[in-house]
Amino acid sequence: MGAIKNFFHVAFTYAKPKELFFRVIELIIGYPIYGISFLWPRNKNIWVFGTNVGFTDNAKYLYIYALEQREIEVYWISTKQNVVLQMREQGLPAYFRWSFKGIWICLRAYTYIYTSHTQCINFFTSGGVKKVNLWHGVGIKSGNAGSDNKNESAYKSILMRIVSPHNYERNTLFLSTSPLMNKHFTDMFALEEGVLYEGMYPRCSYLMSSREIIGQEIQKYERPDVRAMVNRFKTYKRVFLYMPTWRGNMKDDFISDAGFDFRLLNDRMKELNALFVFKLHPAVRFGQLDLKDMDNICFLDKNMDVYPLLPFTDMLITDYSSIYYDYILMDDKGVLLFPFDIEEYKKSSNRLAFDYDEYTPGPRVYTFEDMIGYLMKGEYRYDNVDRERIIKLFWGDNYQEKNIGQLYNKIKTF
């Protein structure tokens, strides 16, 4: 009974009634298709890509690279109709997961490329495909295999396997970045031998490109609101980006707990001719804020891809997020850590696989007032000694030699 109770807690606590209804319908339709998918003839020259958010993350940048090579037939598969429509307006091949054309393409595709599991695309059409997991971040957080998950009995239950079969699938290739991360991901996901491939994240290959190339990519592939935001950033002397990680305990009001005084923040940013940008995790449910007369603060769409914007910011403010490790690959930026709730985070949100102080070095503050004080000083550069040490640990000794083309060629050899 305990396992069943935990199962319902895990499966249904975080979903809305409408989401649950469509999930049940998907299961009823999906399992017959899943059986057929093992028998369907597949084409090696068709790859499908997807994420569980929108047109973003590592899958996006490998999709763009593969599209430009003109060797492989590539498609983006999305669970969101608005994402499909936006991509089609830009001339990009994209289909809704449960459209007839989307199902047809997924049944014919030989390779699935995603950032969590095949459910980013469609688990029920994935029988017999090559599965490439690009994942969505290096870092110090633990999870899944070997974690002290309070709902571990639910995770192992038969019911959970039926409702969420994608959580138990095996990857053909899992993208890692360094010896440290090889061990971390192997422990985290109980990966089989031979699955890991050590390379560079596609989104980080993009980050380390020249400003000229990034500008061209933005014009070709980004939404109008992203292009408009880049132009807005350029009108300020400084741009500070606050990207806190998601709290696994679903505590959505942690912004209030952090003590933000938005009027004071706006006034201080105005003094600096700076913009303070909030980019919250898509899972965070933070209410609307009245920003009237606060021109020096903005909240980005939670589903917006932030990577085209990162090169046009001056400092990242974060806590335990993997964005820290990506951001320091750009050598002209500052970092400020704001782990105001670290003890509560470690206790009730996520177990940390590595020591926070040792593996996330940098200047840090624990109150909103101290954060404002630090920003007003104007000292924004990250210590190069710490930066190089952490880059080598998380991205490898030869990180600058790794690139998206090597990953693309590796996948082609399947």
Short mmCIF file of C-alpha atoms in Angstrom, two decimals:
data_model
loop_
_atom_site.label_atom_id
_atom_site.label_comp_id
_atom_site.label_asym_id
_atom_site.label_seq_id
_atom_site.Cartn_x
_atom_site.Cartn_y
_atom_site.Cartn_z
CA MET A 1 0.00 0.00 0.00
CA GLY A 2 2.89 2.34 0.77
CA ALA A 3 4.27 2.04 -2.75
CA ILE A 4 0.86 2.72 -4.29
CA LYS A 5 0.38 5.77 -2.06
CA ASN A 6 3.80 7.13 -3.02
CA PHE A 7 3.08 6.42 -6.68
CA PHE A 8 -0.03 8.60 -6.65
CA HIS A 9 1.91 11.31 -4.82
CA VAL A 10 4.66 11.37 -7.46
CA ALA A 11 2.42 10.91 -10.50
CA PHE A 12 -0.42 13.27 -9.64
CA THR A 13 0.69 15.89 -7.11
CA TYR A 14 2.30 18.17 -9.69
CA ALA A 15 -0.18 17.83 -12.57
CA LYS A 16 -3.34 19.76 -13.37
CA PRO A 17 -6.63 17.85 -14.00
CA LYS A 18 -6.51 18.71 -17.72
CA GLU A 19 -2.95 17.40 -17.97
CA LEU A 20 -3.95 14.18 -16.23
CA PHE A 21 -6.88 13.67 -18.61
CA PHE A 22 -4.72 14.01 -21.71
CA ARG A 23 -2.05 11.81 -20.14
CA VAL A 24 -4.58 8.99 -19.69
CA ILE A 25 -5.75 9.37 -23.30
CA GLU A 26 -2.12 9.32 -24.44
CA LEU A 27 -1.49 6.06 -22.60
CA ILE A 28 -4.58 4.40 -24.12
CA ILE A 29 -3.60 5.43 -27.66
CA GLY A 30 0.14 5.15 -27.14
CA TYR A 31 0.71 1.55 -26.12
CA PRO A 32 -0.77 -0.01 -29.30
CA ILE A 33 1.38 2.39 -31.37
CA TYR A 34 4.40 1.44 -29.27
CA GLY A 35 4.03 -2.20 -30.26
CA ILE A 36 3.75 -1.27 -33.94
CA SER A 37 6.80 1.03 -33.71
CA PHE A 38 9.15 -1.95 -33.21
CA LEU A 39 8.06 -3.39 -36.55
CA TRP A 40 7.99 -0.17 -38.59
CA PRO A 41 10.79 0.22 -41.20
CA ARG A 42 13.09 3.13 -40.31
CA ASN A 43 15.26 5.40 -42.43
CA LYS A 44 18.84 6.07 -41.24
CA ASN A 45 18.77 9.49 -42.81
CA ILE A 46 15.86 10.77 -40.71
CA TRP A 47 16.53 12.29 -37.29
CA VAL A 48 13.94 13.79 -34.94
CA PHE A 49 14.69 16.25 -32.16
CA GLY A 50 12.78 17.57 -29.16
CA THR A 51 12.80 18.93 -25.63
CA ASN A 52 10.18 18.96 -22.90
CA VAL A 53 9.93 22.77 -22.97
CA GLY A 54 10.11 24.38 -26.41
CA PHE A 55 12.62 25.11 -29.18
CA THR A 56 15.61 25.33 -26.87
CA ASP A 57 18.52 23.60 -25.14
CA ASN A 58 21.16 21.26 -26.57
CA ALA A 59 18.72 19.59 -28.96
CA LYS A 60 17.95 22.92 -30.61
CA TYR A 61 21.56 23.74 -31.46
CA LEU A 62 22.36 20.28 -32.79
CA TYR A 63 19.13 20.41 -34.85
CA ILE A 64 20.24 23.71 -36.40
CA TYR A 65 23.72 22.35 -37.12
CA ALA A 66 22.33 19.15 -38.71
CA LEU A 67 19.83 21.19 -40.74
CA GLU A 68 22.63 23.34 -42.15
CA GLN A 69 24.71 20.32 -43.18
CA ARG A 70 21.94 19.24 -45.60
CA GLU A 71 22.93 15.57 -45.27
CA ILE A 72 20.22 14.35 -42.93
CA GLU A 73 16.45 14.85 -43.02
CA VAL A 74 15.78 16.54 -39.67
CA TYR A 75 12.54 17.43 -37.90
CA TRP A 76 11.61 19.07 -34.62
CA ILE A 77 8.79 17.31 -32.78
CA SER A 78 6.96 19.28 -30.10
CA THR A 79 4.20 18.76 -27.55
CA LYS A 80 3.22 22.43 -28.01
CA GLN A 81 1.31 23.66 -31.04
CA ASN A 82 2.52 27.26 -30.60
CA VAL A 83 6.15 26.11 -30.82
CA VAL A 84 5.41 24.28 -34.06
CA LEU A 85 3.68 27.33 -35.55
CA GLN A 86 6.51 29.67 -34.56
CA MET A 87 9.12 27.39 -36.09
CA ARG A 88 7.16 26.98 -39.31
CA GLU A 89 6.91 30.76 -39.64
CA GLN A 90 10.71 30.75 -39.67
CA GLY A 91 10.77 28.03 -42.33
CA LEU A 92 11.94 25.28 -39.95
CA PRO A 93 10.61 21.70 -40.29
CA ALA A 94 8.53 21.03 -37.17
CA TYR A 95 5.45 18.94 -36.32
CA PHE A 96 3.14 18.39 -33.38
CA ARG A 97 3.74 15.08 -31.58
CA TRP A 98 0.25 13.66 -32.12
CA SER A 99 -0.45 15.03 -35.60
CA PHE A 100 -0.65 12.37 -38.33
CA LYS A 101 2.48 13.76 -40.00
CA GLY A 102 4.27 13.93 -36.63
CA ILE A 103 3.50 10.28 -35.86
CA TRP A 104 4.47 9.23 -39.39
CA ILE A 105 7.85 10.99 -39.19
CA CYS A 106 8.56 9.61 -35.71
CA LEU A 107 7.78 6.07 -36.88
CA ARG A 108 10.17 6.43 -39.82
CA ALA A 109 13.01 8.18 -37.94
CA TYR A 110 16.07 6.10 -37.11
CA THR A 111 17.54 8.45 -34.48
CA TYR A 112 15.85 10.32 -31.62
CA ILE A 113 17.80 13.24 -30.09
CA TYR A 114 16.51 14.78 -26.87
CA THR A 115 17.51 16.38 -23.56
CA SER A 116 15.83 14.14 -20.98
CA HIS A 117 14.13 11.10 -22.50
CA THR A 118 12.21 10.10 -25.62
CA GLN A 119 9.01 11.56 -24.14
CA CYS A 120 10.50 14.90 -25.27
CA ILE A 121 9.61 13.59 -28.74
CA ASN A 122 7.23 10.63 -28.39
CA PHE A 123 8.08 7.55 -26.37
CA PHE A 124 5.30 5.52 -27.99
CA THR A 125 6.83 5.77 -31.47
CA SER A 126 10.37 4.99 -30.30
CA GLY A 127 10.53 1.20 -30.55
CA GLY A 128 13.93 0.14 -31.92
CA VAL A 129 15.34 3.63 -32.52
CA LYS A 130 18.81 4.93 -31.65
CA LYS A 131 18.39 7.15 -28.59
CA VAL A 132 20.74 10.11 -28.09
CA ASN A 133 20.42 11.87 -24.74
CA LEU A 134 22.15 15.26 -24.78
CA TRP A 135 20.91 16.01 -21.25
CA HIS A 136 20.42 19.58 -20.04
CA GLY A 137 23.26 20.46 -17.74
CA VAL A 138 26.48 19.53 -16.03
CA GLY A 139 26.65 20.41 -12.36
CA ILE A 140 26.59 19.31 -8.76
CA LYS A 141 22.99 18.18 -8.30
CA SER A 142 22.22 14.52 -7.85
CA GLY A 143 19.13 12.57 -8.86
CA ASN A 144 17.55 9.29 -9.96
CA ALA A 145 19.91 6.37 -9.48
CA GLY A 146 21.57 6.33 -6.12
CA SER A 147 19.65 9.30 -4.74
CA ASP A 148 18.01 9.36 -1.36
CA ASN A 149 14.64 10.02 -3.01
CA LYS A 150 11.82 9.85 -0.48
CA ASN A 151 9.56 8.45 -3.20
CA GLU A 152 11.95 5.71 -4.33
CA SER A 153 9.32 3.01 -3.80
CA ALA A 154 7.00 4.86 -6.17
CA TYR A 155 9.80 5.18 -8.72
CA LYS A 156 10.27 1.40 -8.68
CA SER A 157 6.56 0.52 -8.74
CA ILE A 158 4.90 -1.29 -11.65
CA LEU A 159 2.26 1.43 -11.85
CA MET A 160 4.91 4.08 -12.36
CA ARG A 161 6.53 2.00 -15.07
CA ILE A 162 3.21 1.85 -16.89
CA VAL A 163 2.41 5.54 -16.53
CA SER A 164 5.96 6.85 -17.13
CA PRO A 165 7.80 4.19 -19.16
CA HIS A 166 10.23 6.76 -20.57
CA ASN A 167 11.86 7.05 -17.15
CA TYR A 168 13.17 3.48 -17.49
CA GLU A 169 14.45 3.42 -21.06
CA ARG A 170 18.08 2.87 -22.03
CA ASN A 171 20.04 5.40 -24.06
CA THR A 172 22.17 4.44 -27.05
CA LEU A 173 24.42 7.44 -26.45
CA PHE A 174 24.58 9.82 -23.49
CA LEU A 175 26.51 13.06 -23.93
CA SER A 176 28.97 13.81 -21.14
CA THR A 177 31.72 16.41 -20.96
CA SER A 178 34.63 15.34 -18.73
CA PRO A 179 35.93 12.45 -16.61
CA LEU A 180 34.27 14.00 -13.54
CA MET A 181 30.92 14.20 -15.32
CA ASN A 182 31.35 10.71 -16.79
CA LYS A 183 31.33 9.26 -13.29
CA HIS A 184 28.62 11.61 -12.11
CA PHE A 185 26.21 10.76 -14.93
CA THR A 186 26.97 7.04 -14.68
CA ASP A 187 26.06 7.10 -10.99
CA MET A 188 23.13 9.44 -11.49
CA PHE A 189 21.43 7.42 -14.24
CA ALA A 190 22.93 3.94 -13.78
CA LEU A 191 24.27 4.15 -17.34
CA GLU A 192 25.50 1.03 -19.07
CA GLU A 193 29.10 0.66 -20.18
CA GLY A 194 29.86 2.10 -23.60
CA VAL A 195 26.94 4.56 -23.61
CA LEU A 196 28.87 7.69 -22.64
CA TYR A 197 30.33 9.99 -25.27
CA GLU A 198 32.56 12.81 -24.06
CA GLY A 199 32.10 16.01 -26.04
CA MET A 200 30.89 19.60 -25.82
CA TYR A 201 27.27 20.62 -25.26
CA PRO A 202 25.85 22.03 -28.53
CA ARG A 203 24.45 25.06 -26.71
CA CYS A 204 27.93 25.80 -25.33
CA SER A 205 29.57 25.44 -28.74
CA TYR A 206 27.17 28.22 -29.69
CA LEU A 207 28.12 30.31 -26.63
CA MET A 208 31.81 30.13 -27.48
CA SER A 209 31.23 31.25 -31.08
CA SER A 210 32.17 34.73 -32.24
CA ARG A 211 29.70 37.56 -31.75
CA GLU A 212 29.39 37.80 -35.53
CA ILE A 213 28.26 34.17 -35.83
CA ILE A 214 25.91 34.51 -32.86
CA GLY A 215 24.38 37.61 -34.43
CA GLN A 216 23.79 35.76 -37.70
CA GLU A 217 22.21 32.81 -35.86
CA ILE A 218 19.88 35.14 -33.98
CA GLN A 219 18.66 36.74 -37.20
CA LYS A 220 18.08 33.36 -38.86
CA TYR A 221 16.61 31.23 -36.10
CA GLU A 222 15.31 33.29 -33.19
CA ARG A 223 11.83 34.56 -32.45
CA PRO A 224 11.10 38.29 -32.87
CA ASP A 225 10.84 38.74 -29.09
CA VAL A 226 14.35 37.31 -28.63
CA ARG A 227 15.75 39.70 -31.25
CA ALA A 228 13.91 42.57 -29.58
CA MET A 229 15.34 41.63 -26.18
CA VAL A 230 18.90 41.59 -27.57
CA ASN A 231 18.33 45.11 -28.90
CA ARG A 232 16.93 46.20 -25.54
CA PHE A 233 20.00 44.85 -23.71
CA LYS A 234 22.23 47.00 -25.90
CA THR A 235 20.57 50.19 -24.63
CA TYR A 236 21.93 49.69 -21.08
CA LYS A 237 25.46 50.02 -19.76
CA ARG A 238 25.15 46.78 -17.75
CA VAL A 239 22.83 43.77 -17.88
CA PHE A 240 22.55 41.52 -14.83
CA LEU A 241 20.85 38.16 -15.31
CA TYR A 242 19.29 36.37 -12.33
CA MET A 243 18.71 32.67 -13.02
CA PRO A 244 17.91 30.68 -9.86
CA THR A 245 17.45 26.95 -10.09
CA TRP A 246 14.14 25.19 -9.55
CA ARG A 247 13.46 24.03 -6.01
CA GLY A 248 12.54 20.34 -6.09
CA ASN A 249 10.19 20.79 -3.14
CA MET A 250 7.93 22.88 -5.40
CA LYS A 251 8.40 25.97 -3.17
CA ASP A 252 7.42 28.53 -5.78
CA ASP A 253 7.57 31.65 -3.63
CA PHE A 254 11.31 31.50 -3.01
CA ILE A 255 11.68 34.85 -4.80
CA SER A 256 9.81 36.42 -1.88
CA ASP A 257 11.89 34.40 0.57
CA ALA A 258 15.00 35.91 -1.04
CA GLY A 259 13.80 39.31 0.14
CA PHE A 260 13.57 41.12 -3.20
CA ASP A 261 12.47 44.73 -2.93
CA PHE A 262 11.62 45.42 -6.56
CA ARG A 263 11.20 49.17 -6.22
CA LEU A 264 14.59 49.51 -4.53
CA LEU A 265 16.16 47.18 -7.09
CA ASN A 266 14.82 49.29 -9.94
CA ASP A 267 16.09 52.51 -8.37
CA ARG A 268 19.60 51.09 -7.92
CA MET A 269 19.68 49.73 -11.46
CA LYS A 270 18.63 53.14 -12.76
CA GLU A 271 21.61 54.68 -10.98
CA LEU A 272 23.88 52.24 -12.82
CA ASN A 273 22.05 52.57 -16.15
CA ALA A 274 21.62 48.80 -15.84
CA LEU A 275 18.90 46.23 -16.50
CA PHE A 276 18.15 43.46 -13.98
CA VAL A 277 16.70 40.45 -15.79
CA PHE A 278 14.82 37.58 -14.15
CA LYS A 279 14.80 34.24 -15.98
CA LEU A 280 12.96 31.67 -13.88
CA HIS A 281 12.87 27.92 -14.44
CA PRO A 282 9.82 26.83 -16.51
CA ALA A 283 8.59 24.72 -13.55
CA VAL A 284 8.45 27.71 -11.20
CA ARG A 285 4.97 29.13 -10.71
CA PHE A 286 5.67 32.73 -9.81
CA GLY A 287 2.77 35.18 -10.03
CA GLN A 288 2.62 38.26 -12.20
CA LEU A 289 4.45 41.33 -10.95
CA ASP A 290 3.36 44.88 -11.70
CA LEU A 291 6.43 46.44 -13.30
CA LYS A 292 4.78 49.74 -14.12
CA ASP A 293 7.34 52.56 -13.95
CA MET A 294 10.13 50.01 -13.40
CA ASP A 295 12.04 50.21 -16.68
CA ASN A 296 15.22 48.72 -15.23
CA ILE A 297 13.70 45.33 -14.33
CA CYS A 298 12.27 42.71 -16.64
CA PHE A 299 11.04 39.12 -16.45
CA LEU A 300 11.77 36.92 -19.45
CA ASP A 301 9.24 34.42 -20.72
CA LYS A 302 10.06 31.27 -18.75
CA ASN A 303 10.04 29.22 -21.97
CA MET A 304 12.30 31.62 -23.89
CA ASP A 305 15.69 30.27 -24.89
CA VAL A 306 18.13 32.34 -22.85
CA TYR A 307 21.30 31.23 -24.67
CA PRO A 308 21.11 33.80 -27.50
CA LEU A 309 20.89 36.46 -24.76
CA LEU A 310 23.79 35.32 -22.58
CA PRO A 311 26.58 36.88 -24.69
CA PHE A 312 24.87 40.27 -24.29
CA THR A 313 24.79 40.16 -20.49
CA ASP A 314 27.55 41.25 -18.10
CA MET A 315 26.94 39.16 -14.99
CA LEU A 316 25.11 36.00 -13.98
CA ILE A 317 23.51 35.85 -10.55
CA THR A 318 22.56 32.30 -9.62
CA ASP A 319 22.63 29.72 -6.84
CA TYR A 320 22.88 25.97 -7.57
CA SER A 321 21.98 26.04 -11.26
CA SER A 322 23.98 24.34 -13.99
CA ILE A 323 23.86 27.63 -15.92
CA TYR A 324 26.87 28.64 -13.81
CA TYR A 325 29.11 26.09 -15.56
CA ASP A 326 27.97 27.15 -19.02
CA TYR A 327 28.27 30.86 -18.31
CA ILE A 328 31.90 30.76 -17.17
CA LEU A 329 32.90 29.41 -20.60
CA MET A 330 32.58 33.05 -21.71
CA ASP A 331 35.76 34.65 -20.40
CA ASP A 332 34.57 38.27 -20.24
CA LYS A 333 31.70 37.83 -17.76
CA GLY A 334 31.11 38.15 -14.04
CA VAL A 335 29.39 35.72 -11.67
CA LEU A 336 27.71 36.30 -8.30
CA LEU A 337 26.30 33.46 -6.20
CA PHE A 338 23.15 34.08 -4.15
CA PRO A 339 22.52 30.84 -2.19
CA PHE A 340 20.28 32.47 0.42
CA ASP A 341 18.47 29.20 1.23
CA ILE A 342 21.29 26.69 0.89
CA GLU A 343 20.55 24.71 4.07
CA GLU A 344 16.86 24.37 3.25
CA TYR A 345 17.70 23.55 -0.37
CA LYS A 346 20.01 20.69 0.58
CA LYS A 347 17.49 19.38 3.09
CA SER A 348 14.24 19.53 1.13
CA SER A 349 15.00 20.05 -2.57
CA ASN A 350 17.99 18.28 -4.10
CA ARG A 351 20.86 16.25 -2.73
CA LEU A 352 24.19 17.70 -3.89
CA ALA A 353 26.65 15.20 -5.34
CA PHE A 354 29.62 17.55 -4.79
CA ASP A 355 30.63 20.07 -2.16
CA TYR A 356 29.02 23.37 -3.05
CA ASP A 357 31.85 25.63 -1.87
CA GLU A 358 34.60 23.65 -3.60
CA TYR A 359 32.84 23.03 -6.91
CA THR A 360 30.93 26.31 -7.24
CA PRO A 361 33.51 28.96 -6.30
CA GLY A 362 32.98 32.66 -6.71
CA PRO A 363 31.84 35.73 -4.80
CA ARG A 364 28.65 35.06 -2.86
CA VAL A 365 26.04 36.91 -0.86
CA TYR A 366 23.18 35.64 1.29
CA THR A 367 20.80 38.60 1.49
CA PHE A 368 19.15 40.86 -1.04
CA GLU A 369 20.76 43.90 0.57
CA ASP A 370 24.24 42.41 0.19
CA MET A 371 23.52 41.51 -3.42
CA ILE A 372 22.58 45.13 -4.19
CA GLY A 373 25.69 46.32 -2.39
CA TYR A 374 27.90 44.04 -4.48
CA LEU A 375 26.36 45.14 -7.75
CA MET A 376 26.82 48.79 -6.86
CA LYS A 377 30.59 48.28 -6.39
CA GLY A 378 31.10 47.61 -10.08
CA GLU A 379 33.46 44.62 -9.62
CA TYR A 380 32.12 42.05 -12.04
CA ARG A 381 34.98 39.89 -13.31
CA TYR A 382 35.26 36.23 -12.29
CA ASP A 383 38.58 35.01 -10.81
CA ASN A 384 40.52 33.34 -13.64
CA VAL A 385 42.21 30.76 -11.39
CA ASP A 386 38.87 29.45 -10.13
CA ARG A 387 37.39 29.68 -13.59
CA GLU A 388 40.06 27.55 -15.25
CA ARG A 389 39.98 24.94 -12.47
CA ILE A 390 36.21 24.51 -12.67
CA ILE A 391 36.16 24.51 -16.48
CA LYS A 392 38.71 21.69 -16.59
CA LEU A 393 36.74 19.67 -14.02
CA PHE A 394 33.36 20.02 -15.70
CA TRP A 395 34.32 20.45 -19.37
CA GLY A 396 37.64 18.57 -19.60
CA ASP A 397 41.24 19.54 -20.29
CA ASN A 398 40.73 19.98 -24.02
CA TYR A 399 37.30 21.61 -23.92
CA GLN A 400 38.16 24.16 -26.62
CA GLU A 401 38.92 21.36 -29.09
CA LYS A 402 35.53 19.71 -28.61
CA ASN A 403 32.81 20.94 -30.92
CA ILE A 404 29.35 20.28 -32.22
CA GLY A 405 30.66 18.84 -35.49
CA GLN A 406 32.40 15.98 -33.68
CA LEU A 407 29.15 15.06 -31.91
CA TYR A 408 27.22 15.21 -35.19
CA ASN A 409 29.70 12.87 -36.88
CA LYS A 410 29.58 10.47 -33.94
CA ILE A 411 25.80 10.17 -34.23
CA LYS A 412 26.07 9.62 -37.98
CA THR A 413 28.20 6.48 -37.37
CA PHE A 414 25.35 4.60 -35.65
#
